[in-house]
């Protein structure tokens, strides 16, 4: 068996049986033509080393078989853009989920702040790799048809959101690109879901109620028992609004109406909290002699912070309601420049 036969036999061993003979015959003709051209250039028959050089230049048998075999990409070009969009969204989720406990640690335990970045980085890397792995497995399954996605092929142009011509310039209220809107809606869904899970007691609070480096604890004031169901209802409406922004961005008026409801409800809650004057009660640890002056000083500072925060919330929510009312009135009508 000469070099050509050995080369073709190595390639054939890696090819599908039903196509092996045809592909090997095609490769033989191609390689013989190249050797004949080389002989014509030099005016003599090729030596064994020169014939081997021609075969090596053509490629390793594994690479050649890959050109003609039935190998498929892990994630094909049609699925890849959706895969990358999903990976970016999941990375944002990983960053937010990792940042929440880090921020809480900085607020509740300033003494542990130096190690917060390392904590965030470790958590983010772990969550990111896990989410990317899950996305890759799903993309692989979708690419091979194991998970059918009719929505990718049965979409309609009429279902796409209307984008104003001024959207990219940032002029006017809410002039944001569609990707940015979807990311913001996704973050809202995540944060609202986490709040609902914590508020209903499904997930424990990721922070301690003990004041750092002291013998005092913070306990919820009685106002929270009164606001339990109103806050849960507000979170439910906000979650629905965020899901619409994520899944149906073209429903501009529907989401604007829900955001108006959320804004007015939030404004009412801020007023109730401002009038209550106290959302947490400072108390000594069990079995510890209470330090009246320290407790009173911390309680006064917290009550003052509540009034300032509630005032800012009322101003921000008032502006939010005004913006959403404008969007509700305007809806998704095309701008003059877009029509032109």
XYZ file of C-alpha atoms in Angstrom:
340
model
C 0.000 0.000 0.000
C 1.553 3.333 -1.078
C 1.277 6.622 0.775
C -1.867 7.731 -1.049
C -3.725 4.525 -0.208
C -2.669 4.708 3.432
C -3.799 8.335 3.604
C -7.187 7.601 2.026
C -7.687 4.565 4.269
C -7.123 6.752 7.342
C -9.676 9.275 6.077
C -12.183 6.560 5.140
C -12.095 5.104 8.650
C -13.542 8.392 9.946
C -16.282 8.794 7.323
C -19.914 7.589 7.467
C -20.261 4.187 5.811
C -22.978 5.221 3.366
C -20.811 8.037 1.928
C -17.367 6.502 2.305
C -16.820 5.163 -1.236
C -17.977 8.306 -3.037
C -15.925 10.652 -0.824
C -12.774 8.514 -1.063
C -13.104 8.364 -4.867
C -13.456 12.153 -4.990
C -10.445 12.648 -2.721
C -8.341 10.219 -4.771
C -9.024 12.153 -7.977
C -8.231 15.466 -6.278
C -4.970 14.263 -4.781
C -3.821 12.515 -7.983
C -4.448 15.737 -9.919
C -2.337 17.682 -7.442
C 0.503 15.185 -7.708
C 0.334 15.247 -11.503
C 0.463 19.062 -11.479
C 3.485 18.918 -9.200
C 5.192 16.411 -11.509
C 4.435 18.621 -14.523
C 6.066 21.588 -12.778
C 9.242 19.640 -11.980
C 9.324 17.536 -15.194
C 9.883 14.272 -13.337
C 8.043 11.792 -11.076
C 7.687 12.789 -7.426
C 9.787 11.144 -4.793
C 8.170 9.514 -1.742
C 9.020 12.569 0.382
C 7.430 14.933 -2.164
C 4.286 12.808 -2.383
C 4.055 12.876 1.413
C 4.457 16.672 1.341
C 1.473 16.946 -1.017
C -0.646 14.809 1.318
C 0.435 16.752 4.409
C -0.427 20.020 2.682
C -3.924 18.689 1.969
C -4.566 18.201 5.693
C -4.603 15.710 8.517
C -7.011 12.772 7.946
C -9.125 13.843 10.927
C -9.500 17.378 9.549
C -10.253 16.121 6.040
C -12.879 13.694 7.323
C -14.422 16.557 9.269
C -14.961 18.494 6.035
C -16.992 15.696 4.532
C -18.484 14.059 7.614
C -21.766 14.741 9.376
C -20.330 16.702 12.294
C -22.465 19.651 13.405
C -21.721 22.774 15.319
C -22.543 22.729 19.004
C -24.794 25.747 18.460
C -25.553 26.676 14.846
C -25.619 30.172 13.309
C -29.407 30.469 13.533
C -29.535 29.710 17.246
C -26.298 31.517 18.162
C -27.718 35.100 18.293
C -30.476 33.926 20.658
C -27.890 31.998 22.660
C -25.679 35.077 23.048
C -28.657 37.252 24.042
C -29.594 34.689 26.684
C -26.019 34.453 27.977
C -25.791 38.243 28.346
C -29.103 38.331 30.199
C -28.002 35.496 32.495
C -24.714 37.285 33.238
C -26.706 40.344 34.316
C -28.810 38.088 36.541
C -25.670 36.535 38.032
C -24.210 39.990 38.714
C -27.381 41.235 40.404
C -27.847 38.102 42.498
C -24.189 38.255 43.567
C -24.291 41.983 44.298
C -27.359 41.949 46.548
C -25.735 40.139 49.523
C -22.545 42.165 49.013
C -24.437 45.467 49.233
C -26.368 44.267 52.251
C -23.095 43.290 53.948
C -21.628 46.753 53.334
C -24.732 48.417 54.796
C -25.231 46.176 57.821
C -21.615 45.269 58.588
C -19.214 47.996 57.435
C -16.348 46.244 59.216
C -16.538 43.399 56.685
C -16.454 45.741 53.671
C -12.835 44.919 52.652
C -13.783 41.330 51.879
C -17.002 42.167 50.055
C -15.438 42.425 46.583
C -13.825 39.006 46.891
C -17.156 37.613 48.071
C -18.949 39.198 45.102
C -16.336 38.020 42.596
C -16.381 34.442 43.877
C -20.166 34.300 43.851
C -20.425 35.912 40.410
C -17.888 33.603 38.773
C -19.587 30.525 40.194
C -23.075 31.675 39.199
C -21.924 32.880 35.757
C -20.241 29.599 34.826
C -23.259 27.652 36.025
C -25.685 29.792 34.013
C -23.499 29.725 30.884
C -23.313 25.937 31.184
C -27.095 25.676 31.454
C -27.549 28.018 28.476
C -25.077 25.977 26.406
C -26.848 22.705 27.192
C -30.190 24.262 26.244
C -28.714 25.686 23.034
C -27.250 22.278 22.164
C -30.627 20.613 22.732
C -32.471 23.259 20.692
C -29.941 22.984 17.847
C -30.660 19.257 17.561
C -34.426 19.641 17.782
C -34.765 17.988 21.176
C -36.455 21.140 22.474
C -38.795 22.564 19.804
C -39.186 26.327 19.733
C -42.011 27.155 17.367
C -41.912 30.767 18.491
C -38.641 31.314 16.635
C -40.229 30.394 13.296
C -43.858 31.407 13.751
C -43.211 35.038 14.677
C -45.047 37.876 12.936
C -43.781 41.278 11.922
C -46.964 42.804 13.340
C -45.983 41.534 16.807
C -42.681 43.452 16.818
C -42.602 46.604 18.988
C -42.719 49.958 17.251
C -39.444 51.819 17.552
C -39.411 55.590 17.189
C -36.881 57.158 14.867
C -35.734 59.256 17.825
C -35.165 56.207 20.015
C -31.431 56.148 19.441
C -30.962 59.844 20.213
C -32.368 59.728 23.721
C -34.792 62.615 23.100
C -38.125 62.674 24.887
C -39.419 60.562 27.744
C -38.299 56.972 27.875
C -36.284 56.982 24.644
C -34.419 53.744 25.270
C -33.342 51.014 22.917
C -35.319 47.742 22.954
C -32.434 45.726 24.404
C -31.982 48.171 27.279
C -35.711 48.100 28.015
C -35.712 44.311 28.085
C -32.694 44.194 30.415
C -34.320 46.688 32.768
C -37.542 44.672 32.741
C -35.557 41.500 33.435
C -33.868 43.122 36.429
C -37.254 44.294 37.709
C -38.625 40.756 37.439
C -35.675 39.325 39.374
C -35.688 41.931 42.133
C -39.483 41.876 42.541
C -39.497 38.079 42.685
C -36.783 38.111 45.351
C -38.785 40.669 47.340
C -41.972 38.572 47.157
C -40.105 35.447 48.247
C -38.573 37.304 51.187
C -41.775 39.150 52.118
C -43.793 35.915 52.222
C -41.115 34.097 54.222
C -40.217 31.581 51.512
C -36.612 32.831 51.477
C -34.974 34.047 54.704
C -33.574 37.555 54.842
C -29.887 37.627 53.782
C -28.980 40.021 56.598
C -28.959 40.100 60.373
C -31.137 42.404 62.469
C -28.314 42.995 64.927
C -26.569 46.363 64.837
C -22.877 45.806 64.061
C -20.503 45.987 67.019
C -23.273 46.711 69.532
C -25.744 45.024 71.862
C -28.806 46.378 70.028
C -31.141 44.805 67.467
C -33.606 46.269 64.984
C -37.165 44.965 65.029
C -39.911 45.747 62.491
C -42.452 48.305 63.626
C -46.157 47.459 63.790
C -46.831 49.382 60.568
C -45.433 46.473 58.534
C -48.166 44.125 59.752
C -50.731 46.627 58.499
C -48.997 46.950 55.120
C -48.386 43.215 54.566
C -51.146 42.621 52.021
C -50.955 46.063 50.338
C -47.214 45.597 49.760
C -47.753 42.071 48.445
C -50.450 43.321 46.054
C -48.184 46.159 44.892
C -45.366 43.697 44.233
C -47.741 41.444 42.280
C -48.824 44.279 39.979
C -45.201 45.371 39.535
C -44.202 41.815 38.631
C -46.943 41.617 35.983
C -45.850 44.976 34.560
C -42.211 43.887 34.407
C -43.105 40.604 32.712
C -45.064 42.526 30.077
C -42.049 44.769 29.517
C -39.871 41.688 29.092
C -42.151 39.476 26.995
C -44.450 41.975 25.248
C -42.544 45.264 24.896
C -44.995 46.425 22.238
C -47.814 46.670 24.778
C -46.857 50.236 25.642
C -50.216 51.456 26.952
C -50.898 48.320 28.986
C -47.597 48.576 30.788
C -47.920 52.334 31.214
C -51.312 51.822 32.887
C -49.858 49.224 35.243
C -46.901 51.475 36.028
C -49.297 54.312 36.857
C -51.094 52.005 39.276
C -47.760 50.932 40.804
C -46.588 54.520 41.050
C -49.770 55.717 42.765
C -49.697 52.725 45.115
C -46.044 53.380 45.920
C -46.835 57.043 46.527
C -49.618 56.075 48.921
C -47.317 53.646 50.752
C -44.632 56.327 51.058
C -47.166 58.711 52.584
C -48.310 56.043 55.066
C -44.714 55.331 56.087
C -43.958 59.049 56.435
C -46.983 59.500 58.698
C -46.094 56.396 60.709
C -42.762 58.012 61.518
C -41.125 54.731 62.455
C -40.468 51.530 60.508
C -37.972 49.853 62.854
C -37.735 49.742 66.636
C -34.332 49.688 68.322
C -34.217 47.223 71.201
C -31.505 45.682 73.397
C -30.367 42.107 72.953
C -32.098 39.583 75.170
C -30.425 39.364 78.554
C -28.418 42.566 78.046
C -28.799 45.646 80.195
C -30.410 48.288 77.938
C -28.397 51.443 77.251
C -31.161 54.016 77.084
C -29.124 56.871 75.625
C -27.606 54.769 72.823
C -30.976 53.247 71.934
C -32.700 56.644 71.902
C -29.955 58.208 69.753
C -30.036 55.440 67.174
C -33.847 55.456 67.121
C -33.919 59.214 66.479
C -31.401 58.903 63.630
C -33.369 56.093 62.017
C -36.668 57.973 62.287
C -35.101 61.050 60.695
C -33.666 58.908 57.888
C -37.121 57.443 57.297
C -38.698 60.896 56.903
C -35.999 61.986 54.459
C -36.212 58.751 52.459
C -40.012 58.836 52.328
C -39.923 62.459 51.147
C -37.502 61.582 48.334
C -39.655 58.576 47.417
C -42.746 60.764 47.136
C -40.969 63.185 44.800
C -39.536 60.402 42.624
C -42.839 58.526 42.435
C -44.721 61.696 41.547
C -42.370 62.242 38.597
C -42.703 58.567 37.643
C -46.496 58.760 37.597
C -46.356 61.902 35.444
C -44.025 60.199 32.946
C -46.166 57.065 32.779
C -49.332 59.126 32.302
C -47.618 60.880 29.384
C -46.631 57.512 27.930
C -50.167 56.191 28.476
C -51.603 59.184 26.596
C -49.042 59.020 23.821
C -49.004 55.216 23.608
C -47.065 53.707 20.713
C -47.985 56.236 18.076
C -45.167 56.830 15.616
C -43.396 60.123 15.881
C -43.577 62.767 13.147
C -40.004 62.079 12.078
C -40.723 58.352 11.913
C -43.709 58.948 9.605
C -41.677 61.251 7.428
